[in-house]
Coordinates of C-alpha atoms in Angstrom, one line a residue:
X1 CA 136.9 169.8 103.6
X2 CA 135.3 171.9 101.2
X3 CA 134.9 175.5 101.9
X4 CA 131.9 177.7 102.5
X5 CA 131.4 180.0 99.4
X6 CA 128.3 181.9 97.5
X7 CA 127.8 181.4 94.7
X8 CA 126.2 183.9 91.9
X9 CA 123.8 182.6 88.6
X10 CA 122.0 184.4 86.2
X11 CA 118.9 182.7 85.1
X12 CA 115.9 183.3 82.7
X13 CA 112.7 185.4 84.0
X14 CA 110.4 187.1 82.3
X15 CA 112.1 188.0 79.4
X16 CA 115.4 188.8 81.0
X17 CA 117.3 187.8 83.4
X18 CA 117.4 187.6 87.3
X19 CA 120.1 187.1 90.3
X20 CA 119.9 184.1 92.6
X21 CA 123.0 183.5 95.1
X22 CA 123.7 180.2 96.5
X23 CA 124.8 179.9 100.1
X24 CA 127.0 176.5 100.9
X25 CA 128.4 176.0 104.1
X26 CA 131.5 174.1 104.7
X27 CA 131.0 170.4 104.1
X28 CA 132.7 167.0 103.1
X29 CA 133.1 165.9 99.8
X30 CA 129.8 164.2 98.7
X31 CA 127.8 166.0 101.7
X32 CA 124.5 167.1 100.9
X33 CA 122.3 169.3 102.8
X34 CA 118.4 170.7 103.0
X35 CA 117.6 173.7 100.9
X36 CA 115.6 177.0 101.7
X37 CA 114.6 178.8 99.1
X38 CA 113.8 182.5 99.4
X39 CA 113.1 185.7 98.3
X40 CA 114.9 189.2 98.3
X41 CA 118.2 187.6 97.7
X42 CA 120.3 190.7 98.3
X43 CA 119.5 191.2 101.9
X44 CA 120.1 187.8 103.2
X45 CA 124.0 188.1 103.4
X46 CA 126.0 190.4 104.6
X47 CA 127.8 192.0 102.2
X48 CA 127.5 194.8 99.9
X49 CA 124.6 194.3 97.7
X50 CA 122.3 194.5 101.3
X51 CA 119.9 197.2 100.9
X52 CA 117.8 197.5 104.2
X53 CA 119.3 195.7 106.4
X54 CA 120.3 191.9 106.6
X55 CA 119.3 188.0 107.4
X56 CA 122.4 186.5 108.5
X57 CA 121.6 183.4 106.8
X58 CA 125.3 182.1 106.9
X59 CA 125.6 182.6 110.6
X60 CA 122.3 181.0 110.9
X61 CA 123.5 178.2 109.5
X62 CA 126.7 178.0 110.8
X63 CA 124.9 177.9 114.4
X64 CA 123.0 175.1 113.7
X65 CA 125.6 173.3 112.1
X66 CA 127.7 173.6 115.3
X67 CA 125.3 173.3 118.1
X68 CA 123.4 170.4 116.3
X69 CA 125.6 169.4 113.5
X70 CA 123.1 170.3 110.7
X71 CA 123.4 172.8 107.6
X72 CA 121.4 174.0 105.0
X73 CA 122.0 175.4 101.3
X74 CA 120.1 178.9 101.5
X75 CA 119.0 179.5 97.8
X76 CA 118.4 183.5 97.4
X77 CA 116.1 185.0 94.6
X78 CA 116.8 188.4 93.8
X79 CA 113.8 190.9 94.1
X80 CA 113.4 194.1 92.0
X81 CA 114.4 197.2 93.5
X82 CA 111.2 199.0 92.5
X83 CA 108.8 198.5 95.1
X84 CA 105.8 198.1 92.9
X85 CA 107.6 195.7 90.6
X86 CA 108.8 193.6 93.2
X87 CA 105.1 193.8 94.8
X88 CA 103.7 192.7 91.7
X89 CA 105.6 189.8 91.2
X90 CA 105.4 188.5 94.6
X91 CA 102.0 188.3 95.1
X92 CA 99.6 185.9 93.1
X93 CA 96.6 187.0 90.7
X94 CA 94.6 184.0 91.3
X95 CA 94.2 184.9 94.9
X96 CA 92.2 187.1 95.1
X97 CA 91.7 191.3 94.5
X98 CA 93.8 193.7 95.7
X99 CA 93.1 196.2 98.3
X100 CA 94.9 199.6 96.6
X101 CA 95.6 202.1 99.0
X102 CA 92.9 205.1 98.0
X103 CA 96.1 207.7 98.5
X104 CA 98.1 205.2 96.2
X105 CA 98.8 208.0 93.1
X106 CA 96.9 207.3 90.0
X107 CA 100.2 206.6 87.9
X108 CA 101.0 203.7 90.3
X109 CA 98.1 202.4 90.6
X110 CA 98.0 201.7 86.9
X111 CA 101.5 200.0 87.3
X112 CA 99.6 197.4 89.8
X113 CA 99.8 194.0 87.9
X114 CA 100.1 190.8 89.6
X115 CA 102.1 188.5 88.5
X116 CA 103.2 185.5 91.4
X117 CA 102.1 183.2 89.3
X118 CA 105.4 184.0 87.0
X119 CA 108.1 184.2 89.8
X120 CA 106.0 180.9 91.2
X121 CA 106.9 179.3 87.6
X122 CA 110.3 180.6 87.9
X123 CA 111.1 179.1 91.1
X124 CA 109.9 175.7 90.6
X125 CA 111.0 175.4 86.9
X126 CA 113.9 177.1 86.5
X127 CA 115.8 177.8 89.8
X128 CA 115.1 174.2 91.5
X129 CA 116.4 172.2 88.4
X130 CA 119.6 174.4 88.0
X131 CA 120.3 174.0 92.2
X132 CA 119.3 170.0 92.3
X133 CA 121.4 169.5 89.4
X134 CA 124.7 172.0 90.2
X135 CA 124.3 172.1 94.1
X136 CA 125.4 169.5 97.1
X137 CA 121.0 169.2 98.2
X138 CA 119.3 166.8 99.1
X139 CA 116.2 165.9 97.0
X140 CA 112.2 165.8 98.4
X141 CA 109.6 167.5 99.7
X142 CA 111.1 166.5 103.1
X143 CA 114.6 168.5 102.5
X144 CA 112.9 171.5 101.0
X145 CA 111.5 174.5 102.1
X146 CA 110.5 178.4 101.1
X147 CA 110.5 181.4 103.3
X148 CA 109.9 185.0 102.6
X149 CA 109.4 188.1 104.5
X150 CA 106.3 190.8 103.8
X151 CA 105.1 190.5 99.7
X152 CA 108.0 187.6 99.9
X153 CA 105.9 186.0 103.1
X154 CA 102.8 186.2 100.2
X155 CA 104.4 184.2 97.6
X156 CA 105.8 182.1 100.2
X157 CA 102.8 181.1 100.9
X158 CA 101.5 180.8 97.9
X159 CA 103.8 178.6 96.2
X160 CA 104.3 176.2 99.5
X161 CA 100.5 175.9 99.9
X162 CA 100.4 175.3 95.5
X163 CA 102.8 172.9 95.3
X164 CA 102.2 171.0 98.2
X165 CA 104.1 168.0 97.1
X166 CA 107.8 169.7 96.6
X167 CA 108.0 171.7 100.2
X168 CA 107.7 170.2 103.6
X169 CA 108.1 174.0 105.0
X170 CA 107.0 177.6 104.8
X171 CA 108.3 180.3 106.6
X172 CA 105.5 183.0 106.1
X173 CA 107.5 186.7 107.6
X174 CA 104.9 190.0 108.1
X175 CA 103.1 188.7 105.5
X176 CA 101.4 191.2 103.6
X177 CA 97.8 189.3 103.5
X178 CA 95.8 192.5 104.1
X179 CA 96.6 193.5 100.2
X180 CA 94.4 191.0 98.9
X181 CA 90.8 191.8 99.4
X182 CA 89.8 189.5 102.8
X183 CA 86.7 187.5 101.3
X184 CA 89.1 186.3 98.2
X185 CA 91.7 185.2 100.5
X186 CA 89.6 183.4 102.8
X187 CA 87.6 181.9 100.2
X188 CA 91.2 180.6 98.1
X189 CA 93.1 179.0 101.6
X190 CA 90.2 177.3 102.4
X191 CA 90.4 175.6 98.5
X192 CA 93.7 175.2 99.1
X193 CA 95.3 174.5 102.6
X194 CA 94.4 170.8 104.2
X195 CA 95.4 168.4 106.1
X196 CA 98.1 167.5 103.2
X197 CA 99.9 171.0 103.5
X198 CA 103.4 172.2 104.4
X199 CA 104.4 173.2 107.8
X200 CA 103.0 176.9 107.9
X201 CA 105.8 179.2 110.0
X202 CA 103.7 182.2 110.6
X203 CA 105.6 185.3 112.4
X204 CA 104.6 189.4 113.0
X205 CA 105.3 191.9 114.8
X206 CA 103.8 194.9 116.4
X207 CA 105.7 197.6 116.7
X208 CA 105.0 200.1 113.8
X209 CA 101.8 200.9 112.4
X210 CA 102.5 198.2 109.3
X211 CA 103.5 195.4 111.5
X212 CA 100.5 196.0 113.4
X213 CA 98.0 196.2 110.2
X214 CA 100.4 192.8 109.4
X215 CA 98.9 191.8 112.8
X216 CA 95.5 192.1 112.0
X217 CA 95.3 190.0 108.7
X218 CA 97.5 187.5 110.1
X219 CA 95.2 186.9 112.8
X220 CA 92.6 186.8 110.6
X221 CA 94.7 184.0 108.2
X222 CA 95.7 182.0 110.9
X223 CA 92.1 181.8 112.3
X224 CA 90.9 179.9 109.2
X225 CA 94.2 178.0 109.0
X226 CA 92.8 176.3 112.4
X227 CA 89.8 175.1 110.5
X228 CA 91.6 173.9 107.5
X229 CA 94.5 171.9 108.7
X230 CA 95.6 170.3 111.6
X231 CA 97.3 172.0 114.7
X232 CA 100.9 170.0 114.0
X233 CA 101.1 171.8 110.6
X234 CA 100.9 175.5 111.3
X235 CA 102.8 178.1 113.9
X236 CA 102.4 181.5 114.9
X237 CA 104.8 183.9 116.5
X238 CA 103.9 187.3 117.3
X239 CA 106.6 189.6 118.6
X240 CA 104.9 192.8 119.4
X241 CA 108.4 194.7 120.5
X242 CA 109.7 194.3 116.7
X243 CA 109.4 196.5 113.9
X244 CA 109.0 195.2 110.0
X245 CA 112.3 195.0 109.2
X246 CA 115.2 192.2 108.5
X247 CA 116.5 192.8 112.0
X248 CA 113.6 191.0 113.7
X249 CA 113.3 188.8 110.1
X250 CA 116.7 187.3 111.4
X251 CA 116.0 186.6 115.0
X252 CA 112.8 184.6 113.9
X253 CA 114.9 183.0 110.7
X254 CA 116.9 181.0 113.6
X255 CA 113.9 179.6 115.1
X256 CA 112.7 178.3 111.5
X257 CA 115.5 177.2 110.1
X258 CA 116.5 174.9 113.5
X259 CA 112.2 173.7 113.4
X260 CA 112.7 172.7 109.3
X261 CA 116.6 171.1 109.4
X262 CA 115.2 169.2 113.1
X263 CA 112.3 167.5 110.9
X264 CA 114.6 167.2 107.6
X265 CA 117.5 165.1 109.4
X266 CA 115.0 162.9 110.9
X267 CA 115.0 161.4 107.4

């Protein structure tokens, strides 16, 4: 038996260089498992790099993989630390316009760049060739899936819905959709979510005053995701007692990750 461990890399991005940690769980020798992929690496596990609070991925996993004898490689992507950095790139140009906050100081709003597209190219060219090729996963658009929380439940979204054919699930957390200016989104999800789309794992809350402005987009999304894809493909959970925070992140996390491994196994 092979023990659980995470495991650190440093990879190329933008110029530099950027933390992903790879969660394995315990497993055989020549066991492989599905992989989630996701973002703001340093808050999924508790340890010491967690700065607002924490996923508990590994005892996520380790649940499932006792009640229903299934595990998962979690695959965390470091974010920046500097909120307009890390909102810049997670969250995609070719959307749509952003909606900047009028109170927004004039030096940030200069610093306001989007830039998913890079961290999209990142993940699909440079952190999933370096885990399918080190890493005991499993291979397919079946066995893979992205989740994200907030400007992470954007590029989720985003790179799920553009590269249909490499992830069989999204899970979309407080997504920040009321950033980009409404008639852009609609108009890019209904050029790009069909009938051939991943399974779209939608959750808010609605307790705070940015969950519930969360609440309002997301309504808004998932009304046009009823036109554009069938009702097997997409979710949505609304938990109006929970704040935006990883606490409630976690308790919905569960839920998704048991949905995703459920339809991965089957194959």
């Amino acid at each position: 038996m092979i023990r659980e461990t995470v495991e650190k890399l440093m990879l190329p991005y933008n110029g530099g260089e950027k933390l992903v940690r790879v969660y394995i769980p315990e497993h055989e020798e020549g066991e492989t498992f599905p992989v989630v992929y996701m973002t703001d690496g340093q808050n999924l596990f508790e340890d010491d790099t967690v700065q607002f609070g924490c996923w508990y991925t590994r005892e996520a996993v380790r649940a499932e993989r006792e009640k229903n004898g299934r595990g998962a490689v979690i695959v965390g992507i470091h974010s920046s630390t500097d909120a307009i950095e890390r909102a810049n790139e997670l969250s995609a140009k070719s959307v749509g316009g952003f909606n900047i906050p009028p109170e927004m100081p004039e030096e940030e709003k200069r610093r306001i760049d989007p830039s998913g597209e890079k961290f999209d190219d990142f993940i699909i060219h440079t952190v999933m060739p370096e885990i399918e090729a080190g890493f005991p996963v499993k291979k397919g658009r079946e066995h893979t899936a992205f989740c994200g929380s907030s400007m992470g439940g954007l590029q989720s979204f985003y790179t799920t819905v553009t590269h249909k054919d490499l992830f069989s699930y999204a899970g979309v957390f407080s997504p920040a959709f009321m950033f980009y200016l409404s008639d852009d989104l609609e108009k890019w999800i209904r050029a790009n979510v069909d009938s051939s789309a991943p399974y779209l794992y939608l959750y808010t809350g609605g307790a705070d005053p940015l969950e519930q402005e969360i609440m309002k987009s997301e309504k808004m999304v998932y009304g046009i995701l009823e036109e554009c894809c069938p009702d097997r493909l997409h979710k949505n959970i609304v938990m109006p007692e929970e704040n935006h925070n990883e606490t409630a992140w976690a308790k919905v996390f569960t839920d998704f990750l048991g949905l995703f491994l459920s339809e991965s196994y089957k194959g």
